[in-house]
Amino acid sequence: MQAPTAAELQKVVQQIERYLESSRTGLEFRVDRDLNRVVVSVVDPRDGTVLRQMPSEEALRIARALADEGGSGLLDALA
Protein backbone atom coordinates (compact mmCIF):
# COMPACT_ATOMS: atom_id res chain seq x y z
CA MET A 1 0.00 0.00 0.00
CA GLN A 2 1.34 3.41 -1.01
CA ALA A 3 1.43 6.37 1.37
CA PRO A 4 -0.99 9.17 0.44
CA THR A 5 0.36 12.32 -1.17
CA ALA A 6 0.19 15.71 0.54
CA ALA A 7 -2.59 16.76 -1.87
CA GLU A 8 -4.63 13.65 -1.05
CA LEU A 9 -4.20 14.24 2.68
CA GLN A 10 -5.20 17.88 2.32
CA LYS A 11 -8.36 16.91 0.42
CA VAL A 12 -9.39 14.44 3.12
CA VAL A 13 -8.64 16.98 5.85
CA GLN A 14 -10.86 19.55 4.11
CA GLN A 15 -13.72 17.04 3.81
CA ILE A 16 -13.47 16.19 7.51
CA GLU A 17 -13.38 19.89 8.45
CA ARG A 18 -16.54 20.60 6.41
CA TYR A 19 -18.32 17.75 8.19
CA LEU A 20 -17.15 18.92 11.62
CA GLU A 21 -18.22 22.52 10.95
CA SER A 22 -21.74 21.32 10.30
CA SER A 23 -21.75 19.22 13.50
CA ARG A 24 -20.21 22.04 15.63
CA THR A 25 -17.58 19.86 17.25
CA GLY A 26 -14.34 21.21 18.64
CA LEU A 27 -11.97 19.20 16.44
CA GLU A 28 -9.57 20.60 13.87
CA PHE A 29 -7.53 18.63 11.37
CA ARG A 30 -4.52 19.90 9.47
CA VAL A 31 -1.58 18.49 7.57
CA ASP A 32 1.89 19.31 8.87
CA ARG A 33 3.64 20.33 5.65
CA ASP A 34 7.14 19.41 6.83
CA LEU A 35 6.21 15.87 7.88
CA ASN A 36 3.19 15.21 5.63
CA ARG A 37 1.28 14.01 8.72
CA VAL A 38 -2.22 14.75 9.93
CA VAL A 39 -2.42 16.72 13.18
CA VAL A 40 -5.66 16.64 15.20
CA SER A 41 -6.48 19.38 17.71
CA VAL A 42 -9.30 19.53 20.25
CA VAL A 43 -10.26 23.19 20.56
CA ASP A 44 -12.56 25.24 22.73
CA PRO A 45 -15.26 26.34 20.24
CA ARG A 46 -15.83 29.58 22.15
CA ASP A 47 -12.36 31.05 21.75
CA GLY A 48 -10.34 28.62 19.62
CA THR A 49 -7.92 27.70 22.41
CA VAL A 50 -6.18 24.38 21.67
CA LEU A 51 -6.98 22.05 24.57
CA ARG A 52 -5.14 19.00 23.24
CA GLN A 53 -3.22 18.14 20.10
CA MET A 54 -2.16 14.80 18.67
CA PRO A 55 0.70 14.44 18.00
CA SER A 56 1.86 17.12 20.42
CA GLU A 57 3.98 20.08 19.31
CA GLU A 58 6.92 18.51 21.16
CA ALA A 59 6.52 15.24 19.23
CA LEU A 60 6.29 17.17 15.94
CA ARG A 61 9.43 19.16 16.82
CA ILE A 62 11.33 15.93 17.53
CA ALA A 63 10.09 14.33 14.31
CA ARG A 64 11.16 17.39 12.29
CA ALA A 65 14.59 17.32 13.90
CA LEU A 66 14.98 13.65 13.06
CA ALA A 67 13.85 14.22 9.47
CA ASP A 68 15.97 17.37 8.94
CA GLU A 69 19.17 16.32 10.63
CA GLY A 70 19.06 12.57 10.21
CA GLY A 71 18.86 12.32 13.98
CA SER A 72 21.72 14.68 14.84
CA GLY A 73 19.29 17.53 15.59
CA LEU A 74 17.43 15.51 18.21
CA LEU A 75 19.28 17.05 21.14
CA ASP A 76 18.46 20.54 19.86
CA ALA A 77 14.76 19.61 19.60
CA LEU A 78 14.73 18.36 23.18
CA ALA A 79 16.30 21.53 24.55
Tab-separated table of C-alpha atoms in Angstrom:
chain	number	residue	atom	x	y	z
A	1	MET	CA	0.000	0.000	0.000
A	2	GLN	CA	1.340	3.406	-1.011
A	3	ALA	CA	1.432	6.374	1.367
A	4	PRO	CA	-0.990	9.174	0.443
A	5	THR	CA	0.357	12.316	-1.169
A	6	ALA	CA	0.189	15.706	0.536
A	7	ALA	CA	-2.589	16.757	-1.869
A	8	GLU	CA	-4.629	13.648	-1.051
A	9	LEU	CA	-4.197	14.236	2.685
A	10	GLN	CA	-5.198	17.879	2.325
A	11	LYS	CA	-8.365	16.910	0.420
A	12	VAL	CA	-9.393	14.440	3.120
A	13	VAL	CA	-8.644	16.984	5.846
A	14	GLN	CA	-10.864	19.554	4.107
A	15	GLN	CA	-13.719	17.040	3.806
A	16	ILE	CA	-13.471	16.192	7.509
A	17	GLU	CA	-13.378	19.892	8.450
A	18	ARG	CA	-16.540	20.599	6.409
A	19	TYR	CA	-18.318	17.748	8.189
A	20	LEU	CA	-17.154	18.915	11.619
A	21	GLU	CA	-18.215	22.516	10.949
A	22	SER	CA	-21.743	21.319	10.304
A	23	SER	CA	-21.750	19.221	13.496
A	24	ARG	CA	-20.209	22.036	15.634
A	25	THR	CA	-17.580	19.856	17.248
A	26	GLY	CA	-14.338	21.205	18.637
A	27	LEU	CA	-11.967	19.204	16.440
A	28	GLU	CA	-9.569	20.599	13.868
A	29	PHE	CA	-7.528	18.635	11.373
A	30	ARG	CA	-4.516	19.902	9.474
A	31	VAL	CA	-1.582	18.490	7.573
A	32	ASP	CA	1.895	19.313	8.869
A	33	ARG	CA	3.642	20.327	5.654
A	34	ASP	CA	7.138	19.408	6.830
A	35	LEU	CA	6.212	15.871	7.882
A	36	ASN	CA	3.189	15.211	5.633
A	37	ARG	CA	1.279	14.009	8.724
A	38	VAL	CA	-2.222	14.746	9.926
A	39	VAL	CA	-2.420	16.718	13.185
A	40	VAL	CA	-5.662	16.635	15.197
A	41	SER	CA	-6.484	19.379	17.712
A	42	VAL	CA	-9.300	19.529	20.247
A	43	VAL	CA	-10.260	23.187	20.562
A	44	ASP	CA	-12.561	25.243	22.726
A	45	PRO	CA	-15.264	26.336	20.236
A	46	ARG	CA	-15.835	29.575	22.149
A	47	ASP	CA	-12.359	31.054	21.753
A	48	GLY	CA	-10.338	28.621	19.620
A	49	THR	CA	-7.919	27.695	22.414
A	50	VAL	CA	-6.185	24.383	21.673
A	51	LEU	CA	-6.977	22.047	24.568
A	52	ARG	CA	-5.144	18.996	23.245
A	53	GLN	CA	-3.223	18.137	20.099
A	54	MET	CA	-2.156	14.798	18.675
A	55	PRO	CA	0.696	14.442	18.004
A	56	SER	CA	1.858	17.121	20.421
A	57	GLU	CA	3.983	20.080	19.310
A	58	GLU	CA	6.919	18.510	21.156
A	59	ALA	CA	6.522	15.245	19.230
A	60	LEU	CA	6.287	17.173	15.943
A	61	ARG	CA	9.432	19.159	16.818
A	62	ILE	CA	11.334	15.926	17.529
A	63	ALA	CA	10.087	14.325	14.308
A	64	ARG	CA	11.155	17.388	12.293
A	65	ALA	CA	14.594	17.319	13.895
A	66	LEU	CA	14.982	13.652	13.065
A	67	ALA	CA	13.855	14.223	9.472
A	68	ASP	CA	15.972	17.365	8.943
A	69	GLU	CA	19.168	16.321	10.629
A	70	GLY	CA	19.059	12.574	10.210
A	71	GLY	CA	18.860	12.323	13.985
A	72	SER	CA	21.718	14.678	14.844
A	73	GLY	CA	19.292	17.527	15.592
A	74	LEU	CA	17.432	15.508	18.215
A	75	LEU	CA	19.281	17.054	21.140
A	76	ASP	CA	18.456	20.541	19.861
A	77	ALA	CA	14.763	19.609	19.596
A	78	LEU	CA	14.727	18.364	23.175
A	79	ALA	CA	16.303	21.534	24.548
